[in-house]
Tab-separated table of C-alpha atoms in Angstrom:
chain	number	residue	atom	x	y	z
I	1	MET	CA	-72.309	-55.538	5.466
I	2	ALA	CA	-74.626	-55.854	3.257
I	3	GLY	CA	-74.670	-56.383	-0.668
I	4	GLU	CA	-70.422	-58.756	-0.284
I	5	THR	CA	-69.731	-61.912	-2.577
I	6	SER	CA	-66.608	-62.312	-1.641
I	7	HIS	CA	-64.329	-62.686	1.332
I	8	ILE	CA	-60.824	-64.038	1.532
I	9	TRP	CA	-59.460	-64.510	5.134
I	10	GLN	CA	-56.439	-65.724	6.763
I	11	VAL	CA	-56.815	-68.684	9.362
I	12	GLN	CA	-54.946	-68.371	13.431
I	13	THR	CA	-52.861	-70.678	14.741
I	14	SER	CA	-56.039	-70.540	17.143
I	15	ALA	CA	-58.790	-70.891	15.138
I	16	ALA	CA	-60.998	-74.258	15.951
I	17	ASN	CA	-60.879	-74.526	12.093
I	18	GLY	CA	-60.501	-72.846	9.100
I	19	SER	CA	-63.554	-71.420	8.386
I	20	ARG	CA	-64.758	-68.155	8.516
I	21	ALA	CA	-66.186	-67.823	11.286
I	22	THR	CA	-63.329	-68.742	13.629
I	23	ALA	CA	-61.502	-65.355	12.084
I	24	THR	CA	-61.572	-61.907	13.168
I	25	THR	CA	-62.578	-58.636	11.074
I	26	ALA	CA	-59.328	-58.198	11.306
I	27	ASN	CA	-58.151	-60.619	9.479
I	28	THR	CA	-60.209	-61.314	6.757
I	29	ILE	CA	-61.306	-58.878	3.593
I	30	SER	CA	-64.334	-58.988	2.374
I	31	PHE	CA	-65.328	-57.072	-1.144
I	32	ASN	CA	-68.851	-55.428	-2.172
I	33	ALA	CA	-71.077	-56.841	-4.917
I	34	LEU	CA	-71.765	-53.240	-6.853
I	35	PRO	CA	-68.063	-50.901	-7.708
I	36	VAL	CA	-67.659	-48.999	-4.520
I	37	THR	CA	-69.191	-45.977	-4.512
I	38	ALA	CA	-68.629	-45.151	-0.102
I	39	THR	CA	-66.629	-47.351	1.917
I	40	GLY	CA	-65.003	-50.655	0.914
I	41	GLY	CA	-63.203	-52.723	-2.014
I	42	TYR	CA	-65.092	-54.449	-4.893
I	43	ILE	CA	-63.956	-57.289	-7.371
I	44	TYR	CA	-64.791	-56.203	-10.937
I	45	LYS	CA	-62.230	-59.964	-12.872
I	46	THR	CA	-62.103	-63.571	-11.203
I	47	GLU	CA	-59.988	-65.164	-13.070
I	48	TYR	CA	-59.567	-68.636	-12.329
I	49	GLY	CA	-56.229	-70.746	-13.854
I	50	VAL	CA	-55.713	-74.563	-13.739
I	51	ARG	CA	-53.508	-76.249	-14.854
I	52	ASN	CA	-52.435	-79.764	-15.955
I	53	ALA	CA	-48.780	-79.824	-15.314
I	54	ILE	CA	-47.397	-81.513	-19.513
I	55	PRO	CA	-43.506	-81.954	-19.670
I	56	GLU	CA	-42.353	-83.103	-22.094
I	57	ASN	CA	-39.742	-85.717	-22.245
I	58	GLU	CA	-37.313	-84.394	-25.650
I	59	SER	CA	-36.154	-87.277	-28.136
I	60	THR	CA	-33.029	-86.673	-29.910
I	61	GLY	CA	-33.983	-89.134	-32.528
I	62	ASP	CA	-37.408	-87.802	-33.685
I	63	ASN	CA	-38.844	-85.129	-35.152
I	64	ASN	CA	-41.348	-84.712	-32.637
I	65	ASN	CA	-40.318	-84.630	-28.465
I	66	GLU	CA	-42.840	-87.095	-25.992
I	67	ILE	CA	-45.676	-85.132	-23.994
I	68	GLN	CA	-46.830	-86.762	-20.774
I	69	ASP	CA	-49.764	-86.371	-18.206
I	70	MET	CA	-48.817	-86.885	-15.271
I	71	GLY	CA	-51.428	-84.712	-13.557
I	72	LEU	CA	-53.723	-82.002	-11.659
I	73	ASP	CA	-50.602	-79.411	-11.780
I	74	GLY	CA	-52.936	-76.137	-9.181
I	75	VAL	CA	-55.136	-73.321	-9.817
I	76	ASP	CA	-54.513	-69.562	-9.639
I	77	ILE	CA	-57.198	-67.392	-8.706
I	78	GLN	CA	-56.461	-63.521	-10.402
I	79	LEU	CA	-58.752	-60.854	-8.544
I	80	THR	CA	-58.385	-56.745	-9.940
I	81	GLY	CA	-60.312	-54.685	-7.827
I	82	MET	CA	-60.130	-51.219	-5.726
I	83	PHE	CA	-60.685	-50.221	-2.774
I	84	ASP	CA	-62.140	-46.941	-1.983
I	85	SER	CA	-60.057	-44.257	-0.109
I	86	ALA	CA	-61.832	-44.241	3.229
I	87	THR	CA	-60.659	-48.108	3.360
I	88	ALA	CA	-57.707	-48.499	1.476
I	89	ASP	CA	-55.149	-48.076	4.554
I	90	ALA	CA	-56.490	-50.510	5.892
I	91	ASP	CA	-57.000	-52.914	3.289
I	92	VAL	CA	-53.847	-52.041	2.071
I	93	VAL	CA	-51.867	-52.697	5.170
I	94	LYS	CA	-53.710	-55.933	6.107
I	95	LEU	CA	-52.431	-57.375	2.246
I	96	VAL	CA	-48.702	-56.149	2.870
I	97	ALA	CA	-48.981	-58.189	6.497
I	98	TRP	CA	-49.911	-61.066	4.354
I	99	MET	CA	-47.086	-61.515	2.006
I	100	VAL	CA	-45.432	-60.095	4.766
I	101	ALA	CA	-46.189	-63.675	7.359
I	102	ALA	CA	-45.867	-67.081	6.901
I	103	LYS	CA	-48.487	-68.854	4.050
I	104	THR	CA	-48.943	-71.430	6.128
I	105	THR	CA	-48.862	-71.715	9.820
I	106	THR	CA	-49.867	-74.541	12.898
I	107	GLY	CA	-52.241	-76.824	11.448
I	108	TYR	CA	-52.263	-75.047	8.270
I	109	LEU	CA	-49.850	-76.529	6.666
I	110	LYS	CA	-50.127	-75.896	3.392
I	111	GLY	CA	-51.704	-73.219	2.757
I	112	ARG	CA	-53.799	-70.860	5.812
I	113	PHE	CA	-56.174	-68.140	3.583
I	114	GLY	CA	-59.613	-68.929	1.965
I	115	TYR	CA	-61.776	-67.304	-0.443
I	116	GLN	CA	-65.598	-68.097	-0.518
I	117	ASN	CA	-67.415	-65.619	-4.031
I	118	ASP	CA	-71.235	-66.362	-3.031
I	119	GLU	CA	-71.604	-65.112	-7.740
I	120	PHE	CA	-69.645	-68.293	-8.416
I	121	PRO	CA	-68.536	-71.551	-6.240
I	122	HIS	CA	-66.583	-72.950	-7.409
I	123	PHE	CA	-63.624	-72.637	-6.034
I	124	ASP	CA	-64.271	-71.896	-3.125
I	125	VAL	CA	-62.269	-72.867	-0.404
I	126	VAL	CA	-62.347	-73.392	4.070
I	127	PRO	CA	-58.245	-74.278	4.259
I	128	ASN	CA	-58.358	-77.898	6.179
I	129	GLY	CA	-56.038	-78.538	7.986
I	130	ASP	CA	-57.108	-81.817	8.606
I	131	GLU	CA	-59.040	-82.043	10.774
I	132	ASN	CA	-61.655	-84.446	9.192
I	133	GLY	CA	-58.224	-86.930	10.036
I	134	LEU	CA	-58.196	-88.009	6.134
I	135	GLY	CA	-54.727	-86.728	5.636
I	136	THR	CA	-56.253	-84.329	3.833
I	137	THR	CA	-54.466	-80.563	3.821
I	138	TYR	CA	-55.343	-78.082	1.389
I	139	GLY	CA	-54.957	-74.140	1.785
I	140	TYR	CA	-54.665	-71.227	-1.052
I	141	GLN	CA	-51.310	-68.820	-0.284
I	142	VAL	CA	-51.722	-65.277	-1.085
I	143	ALA	CA	-48.690	-65.462	-4.024
I	144	ASN	CA	-49.005	-62.372	-5.006
I	145	ILE	CA	-50.865	-58.374	-4.681
I	146	LYS	CA	-49.550	-55.284	-7.112
I	147	PHE	CA	-51.335	-52.022	-6.296
I	148	ILE	CA	-52.602	-49.736	-8.552
I	149	GLN	CA	-52.234	-45.811	-8.037
I	150	ASP	CA	-55.069	-44.182	-11.019
I	151	GLY	CA	-53.245	-40.349	-11.501
I	152	GLU	CA	-57.122	-39.152	-12.119
I	153	THR	CA	-58.566	-41.920	-9.631
I	154	PHE	CA	-56.976	-40.415	-5.642
I	155	THR	CA	-59.973	-41.589	-4.615
I	156	THR	CA	-59.733	-45.625	-5.148
I	157	VAL	CA	-56.677	-47.696	-5.646
I	158	GLY	CA	-56.043	-50.440	-7.560
I	159	PHE	CA	-55.447	-54.324	-6.982
I	160	VAL	CA	-53.738	-57.588	-8.550
I	161	LEU	CA	-54.473	-60.820	-6.262
I	162	THR	CA	-52.629	-63.652	-7.115
I	163	LEU	CA	-54.213	-66.694	-4.522
I	164	ARG	CA	-52.974	-70.634	-5.132
I	165	LEU	CA	-54.426	-73.396	-4.011
I	166	ALA	CA	-51.789	-75.994	-2.260
I	167	GLY	CA	-52.340	-79.340	-0.349
I	168	ASP	CA	-54.582	-81.915	-1.317
I	169	LEU	CA	-56.139	-80.145	-4.918
I	170	ASP	CA	-58.831	-83.087	-5.492
I	171	ASN	CA	-60.089	-83.198	-2.427
I	172	ALA	CA	-59.903	-79.330	-1.853
I	173	LEU	CA	-62.343	-78.553	-4.796
């Protein structure tokens, strides 16, 4: 579809690698660059969260507790968008199936989902099942999905989708 800017795909066990090119249409959701006017999906807000692990060490003899930097804890992406009703059924069924299915698969033990945003590629990840032999495995996992049916807009189905990056975070980004 012309004008697509964002894609999420699920890597299958039989895939040669984790690239979107190896995922079939049945395992990919692509989103339009412009708001939905006819068919397809559209992401109108994307939030990227990068977390550090900073535990607090309780100090019984002092008035303040010590905190400790434990490094990068995780990366989350929250996508908020909508599907046109013409494609919503298939996309909703696909997302629910992704939630029910295993988030990892043979060869992709940290995550089997890829993400690509042509307009902001800083968090794009092609799942890596250590094809390069360096011991670096990573990928996104679908953490949760919420569907929104507005009372006034029956021609679209809204959604909020959260992806979490798992595995070798330093090499994934």
